[in-house]
Coordinates of C-alpha atoms in Angstrom, one line a residue:
X1 CA 3.1 -12.7 -7.2
X2 CA 6.6 -12.8 -5.7
X3 CA 8.2 -11.9 -2.4
X4 CA 10.6 -9.0 -2.2
X5 CA 13.3 -8.4 0.4
X6 CA 12.8 -7.9 3.2
X7 CA 9.5 -9.8 3.4
X8 CA 7.5 -7.5 1.0
X9 CA 4.9 -9.2 -1.1
X10 CA 4.5 -8.0 -4.7
X11 CA 0.9 -8.4 -5.9
X12 CA -0.8 -7.4 -9.2
X13 CA -4.6 -7.3 -8.8
X14 CA -6.5 -7.6 -12.0
X15 CA -9.6 -5.4 -12.0
X16 CA -12.4 -4.8 -14.4
X17 CA -15.0 -2.1 -14.1
X18 CA -18.7 -2.5 -15.0
X19 CA -18.1 -0.7 -18.3
X20 CA -15.4 -3.2 -19.3
X21 CA -12.3 -1.2 -18.4
X22 CA -9.6 -3.7 -17.3
X23 CA -6.4 -2.7 -15.6
X24 CA -4.0 -3.9 -12.9
X25 CA -3.7 -2.5 -9.4
X26 CA 0.0 -2.8 -8.3
X27 CA 0.6 -3.6 -4.6
X28 CA 3.6 -3.8 -2.3
X29 CA 2.6 -5.3 1.0
X30 CA 4.8 -5.9 4.0
X31 CA 4.4 -9.0 6.2
X32 CA 2.6 -7.1 9.0
X33 CA 1.3 -3.8 7.5
X34 CA 0.5 -1.0 9.9
X35 CA -1.6 0.8 7.3
X36 CA -2.5 0.9 3.7
X37 CA -2.2 3.6 1.1
X38 CA -4.1 4.0 -2.2
X39 CA -1.9 6.0 -4.5
X40 CA -3.0 7.9 -7.6
X41 CA -0.4 8.7 -10.3
X42 CA 0.1 12.0 -12.1
X43 CA -1.5 12.6 -15.4
X44 CA 0.1 10.4 -18.1
X45 CA 2.3 8.5 -15.7
X46 CA 1.9 4.7 -15.5
X47 CA 1.6 3.0 -12.1
X48 CA 4.9 1.1 -12.5
X49 CA 6.9 4.3 -12.2
X50 CA 5.9 4.6 -8.6
X51 CA 7.4 1.2 -7.6
X52 CA 10.5 2.8 -5.9
X53 CA 8.1 4.9 -3.8
X54 CA 5.8 1.9 -3.0
X55 CA 8.7 -0.4 -2.1
X56 CA 10.3 2.2 0.1
X57 CA 7.0 2.8 2.0
X58 CA 6.4 -0.9 2.3
X59 CA 9.8 -1.3 3.9
X60 CA 8.5 1.1 6.6
X61 CA 5.4 -1.1 7.2
X62 CA 2.9 0.7 4.8
X63 CA 1.1 -1.4 2.2
X64 CA 0.9 0.6 -1.0
X65 CA -1.6 0.0 -3.8
X66 CA -0.9 2.0 -6.9
X67 CA -3.9 2.8 -9.0
X68 CA -3.6 2.8 -12.8
X69 CA -5.1 5.7 -14.9
X70 CA -7.6 4.8 -17.5
X71 CA -5.6 5.0 -20.8
X72 CA -2.1 4.4 -19.2
X73 CA 0.2 1.5 -18.5
X74 CA -1.8 -1.7 -17.8
X75 CA -5.1 -0.1 -18.8
X76 CA -6.9 -1.9 -21.7
X77 CA -8.1 1.4 -23.1
X78 CA -6.4 4.2 -25.0
X79 CA -7.8 7.6 -25.8
X80 CA -8.8 8.1 -29.4
X81 CA -11.7 9.4 -31.5
X82 CA -13.8 6.4 -30.6
X83 CA -12.9 6.0 -26.9
X84 CA -13.4 8.9 -24.5
X85 CA -13.8 9.4 -20.8
X86 CA -13.7 12.1 -18.1
X87 CA -13.7 12.8 -14.4
X88 CA -17.1 11.0 -14.2
X89 CA -15.4 7.7 -15.2
X90 CA -12.3 8.2 -13.1
X91 CA -14.1 9.2 -9.9
X92 CA -17.4 7.4 -10.3
X93 CA -16.0 4.1 -11.6
X94 CA -12.3 3.5 -11.5
X95 CA -11.2 4.9 -8.2
X96 CA -14.1 3.3 -6.3
X97 CA -13.1 -0.1 -7.8
X98 CA -9.5 0.3 -6.7
X99 CA -10.6 1.5 -3.2
X100 CA -12.8 -1.6 -2.9
X101 CA -9.9 -3.8 -3.8
X102 CA -7.8 -2.3 -1.0
X103 CA -10.6 -2.7 1.5
X104 CA -11.0 -6.3 0.6
X105 CA -7.3 -7.1 0.7
X106 CA -6.6 -5.3 4.0
X107 CA -9.8 -4.6 5.9
X108 CA -8.4 -4.3 9.4
X109 CA -5.7 -1.6 9.1
X110 CA -6.1 2.2 8.7
X111 CA -6.3 3.4 5.1
X112 CA -4.8 6.5 3.6
X113 CA -5.2 8.0 0.1
X114 CA -2.8 10.2 -1.8
X115 CA -1.5 11.1 -5.2
X116 CA 0.9 13.0 -7.3
X117 CA -0.1 16.1 -9.3
X118 CA -3.6 15.6 -10.8
X119 CA -3.6 12.3 -9.0
X120 CA -3.6 14.2 -5.7
X121 CA -6.5 16.3 -6.8
X122 CA -8.6 13.3 -7.7
X123 CA -7.5 11.6 -4.5
X124 CA -9.0 14.6 -2.6
X125 CA -12.2 14.4 -4.7
X126 CA -12.5 10.7 -4.0
X127 CA -11.9 11.2 -0.3
X128 CA -14.8 13.6 -0.3
X129 CA -17.1 10.8 -1.7
X130 CA -16.2 8.6 1.3
X131 CA -15.0 11.0 4.0
X132 CA -14.8 8.5 6.8
X133 CA -12.8 6.0 4.9
X134 CA -9.3 7.5 5.2
X135 CA -7.1 8.5 8.1
X136 CA -4.9 10.8 6.0
X137 CA -4.6 12.5 2.6
X138 CA -1.1 12.8 1.1
X139 CA -0.4 15.2 -1.8
X140 CA 2.9 15.3 -3.6
X141 CA 3.6 18.0 -6.2
X142 CA -0.1 18.7 -6.3
X143 CA -2.6 21.6 -6.2
X144 CA -5.5 23.0 -8.0
X145 CA -4.8 24.1 -11.7
X146 CA -6.8 27.3 -11.1
X147 CA -4.9 30.0 -13.0
X148 CA -5.2 32.6 -10.3
X149 CA -3.1 30.5 -7.9
X150 CA 0.0 30.7 -10.3
X151 CA 2.5 33.5 -10.1
X152 CA 2.8 36.0 -12.9
X153 CA 3.4 36.0 -15.8
X154 CA 2.7 32.2 -16.2
X155 CA -0.6 32.5 -14.4
X156 CA -1.9 35.0 -17.0
X157 CA -1.0 32.6 -19.8
X158 CA -2.8 29.6 -18.4
X159 CA -6.4 30.6 -19.4
X160 CA -5.3 30.5 -23.0
X161 CA -3.9 27.0 -22.6
X162 CA -7.1 25.9 -20.8
X163 CA -9.0 27.0 -23.8
X164 CA -6.6 25.6 -26.4
X165 CA -6.1 22.2 -24.9
X166 CA -9.8 21.1 -25.1
X167 CA -10.0 22.5 -28.7
X168 CA -6.9 20.5 -29.7
X169 CA -8.2 17.4 -28.0
X170 CA -11.5 17.7 -30.0
X171 CA -9.7 18.3 -33.2
X172 CA -7.3 15.4 -32.8
X173 CA -9.7 13.0 -31.1
X174 CA -7.4 13.0 -28.0
X175 CA -4.9 15.4 -26.6
X176 CA -1.5 14.6 -28.2
X177 CA 0.2 15.1 -24.8
X178 CA 3.4 13.2 -25.5
X179 CA 4.1 15.5 -28.5
X180 CA 3.2 18.5 -26.4
X181 CA 5.3 17.4 -23.4
X182 CA 2.2 17.4 -21.2
X183 CA 0.9 14.1 -19.8
X184 CA 0.2 11.3 -22.2
X185 CA -2.3 11.0 -25.0
X186 CA -5.3 12.2 -23.0
X187 CA -9.0 11.7 -23.5
X188 CA -11.1 14.7 -24.7
X189 CA -13.5 14.5 -21.7
X190 CA -10.7 14.4 -19.2
X191 CA -9.0 17.4 -20.7
X192 CA -12.3 19.3 -20.8
X193 CA -13.0 18.6 -17.1
X194 CA -9.4 19.5 -16.1
X195 CA -9.5 22.8 -18.1
X196 CA -12.8 23.7 -16.5
X197 CA -11.2 23.5 -13.1
X198 CA -8.3 25.6 -14.3
X199 CA -10.6 28.3 -15.5
X200 CA -13.1 28.3 -12.7
X201 CA -11.3 27.0 -9.7
X202 CA -14.2 24.6 -9.0
X203 CA -14.1 20.8 -9.3
X204 CA -17.0 19.2 -11.3
X205 CA -17.3 16.0 -13.3
X206 CA -19.4 16.6 -16.5
X207 CA -22.4 14.3 -16.6
X208 CA -22.1 13.3 -13.0
X209 CA -24.5 14.9 -10.6
X210 CA -22.2 14.8 -7.6
X211 CA -21.0 18.0 -5.7
X212 CA -17.3 17.3 -5.5
X213 CA -16.7 20.6 -3.6
X214 CA -19.2 19.7 -0.9
X215 CA -17.7 16.3 -0.6
X216 CA -14.2 17.7 0.1
X217 CA -15.7 20.0 2.8
X218 CA -16.9 16.9 4.6
X219 CA -13.4 15.4 5.0
X220 CA -11.7 15.6 8.4
X221 CA -8.6 13.5 7.8
X222 CA -5.3 15.5 8.1
X223 CA -3.6 16.5 4.9
X224 CA 0.1 16.5 4.3
X225 CA 1.6 18.1 1.2
X226 CA 5.1 17.9 -0.2
X227 CA 6.3 20.4 -2.8
X228 CA 9.6 21.0 -4.7
X229 CA 11.2 24.4 -5.0
X230 CA 12.0 23.9 -8.7
X231 CA 8.6 22.7 -9.7
X232 CA 6.5 25.4 -11.6
X233 CA 3.7 22.9 -12.1
X234 CA 2.7 22.9 -8.4
X235 CA 3.4 26.2 -6.7
X236 CA 2.6 26.5 -3.0
X237 CA -0.4 28.8 -3.6
X238 CA -1.9 26.1 -5.8
X239 CA -1.5 23.5 -3.1
X240 CA -2.9 25.8 -0.4
X241 CA -5.9 26.5 -2.5
X242 CA -6.6 22.8 -2.9
X243 CA -6.2 22.3 0.8
X244 CA -8.6 25.2 1.5
X245 CA -11.3 23.1 -0.2
X246 CA -10.9 20.7 2.8
X247 CA -11.4 23.3 5.6
X248 CA -12.0 20.7 8.3
X249 CA -8.7 18.9 7.7
X250 CA -5.6 19.9 9.5
X251 CA -3.0 20.7 6.8
X252 CA 0.8 20.8 6.7
X253 CA 3.1 21.6 3.8
X254 CA 6.8 20.7 3.3
X255 CA 8.8 22.3 0.5
X256 CA 11.9 20.3 -0.5
X257 CA 15.0 21.6 -2.2
X258 CA 17.6 19.6 -4.2
X259 CA 19.8 19.2 -1.1
X260 CA 17.1 17.6 1.1
X261 CA 15.8 15.6 -1.9
X262 CA 19.1 14.4 -3.1
X263 CA 17.9 15.0 -6.7
X264 CA 16.7 17.9 -8.8
X265 CA 13.7 19.3 -6.9
X266 CA 11.3 19.3 -9.9
X267 CA 8.0 17.6 -10.6
X268 CA 9.2 14.1 -11.4
X269 CA 12.8 13.4 -10.1
X270 CA 11.6 12.5 -6.6
X271 CA 10.0 9.3 -8.0
X272 CA 13.3 7.6 -8.4
X273 CA 14.6 8.9 -5.1
X274 CA 11.6 9.1 -2.8
X275 CA 13.1 8.8 0.7
X276 CA 12.9 12.6 1.6
X277 CA 9.3 12.7 0.3
X278 CA 8.4 9.7 2.5
X279 CA 10.1 11.3 5.5
X280 CA 8.0 14.4 5.0
X281 CA 4.8 12.6 4.5
X282 CA 5.4 10.3 7.5
X283 CA 6.6 13.0 9.9

């Protein structure tokens, strides 16, 4: 570990799940944190890419712990024909492990959870499994992938992709997302679970007898969402539909354009210039 200016501690917490998955939880912790945030990256994005966001938040007194996706960055696993996983592993094993590490490291401050894109969806699902654990849910460029929440004509094309992607992942052993320009090389089970939500609008983890929808209905923590006006991957209707799954949570949405953001207002540019996003989340 090393100390960053001004007085921010950089930590890398080595974690290993019961099924042998090893990865590193990246943390940026101010000297006297007022709260802690467990952050879940977007599909195919390694945790280290959120360091500008984590360090800017830490400078405001929030300790940030960036989760690592199974199959990305520091993860010891990579998706292939022999190695597969789905929402059951991400929500039933990995996120609880990172959450426990945050609780152990900072037990006496309020905890928030949030995420970017699919990370925000899984953050909402995890909050539903422990609805009293978090004081807020933060969603950036996120929303349900349900095809009916997307504007035409793109929305009408999505069901075809939600059927094609799992087929391609099965045929190749893993979805070749880097070649497709969609996520990374993603596990077959993950893509199957994601596509099922896109077709049905309901969250479910195959092989895991947990009602994710009922869990989200038990959450009362306020939800703040940030969207970008040049981001077709997360339209406002999609975010509103995700928020509707948490009917007991007060919700607020901010849409940023390139002027307020200081960068192109697309799905990823904010990660290098996160101040406007942090202002909106913290308002």
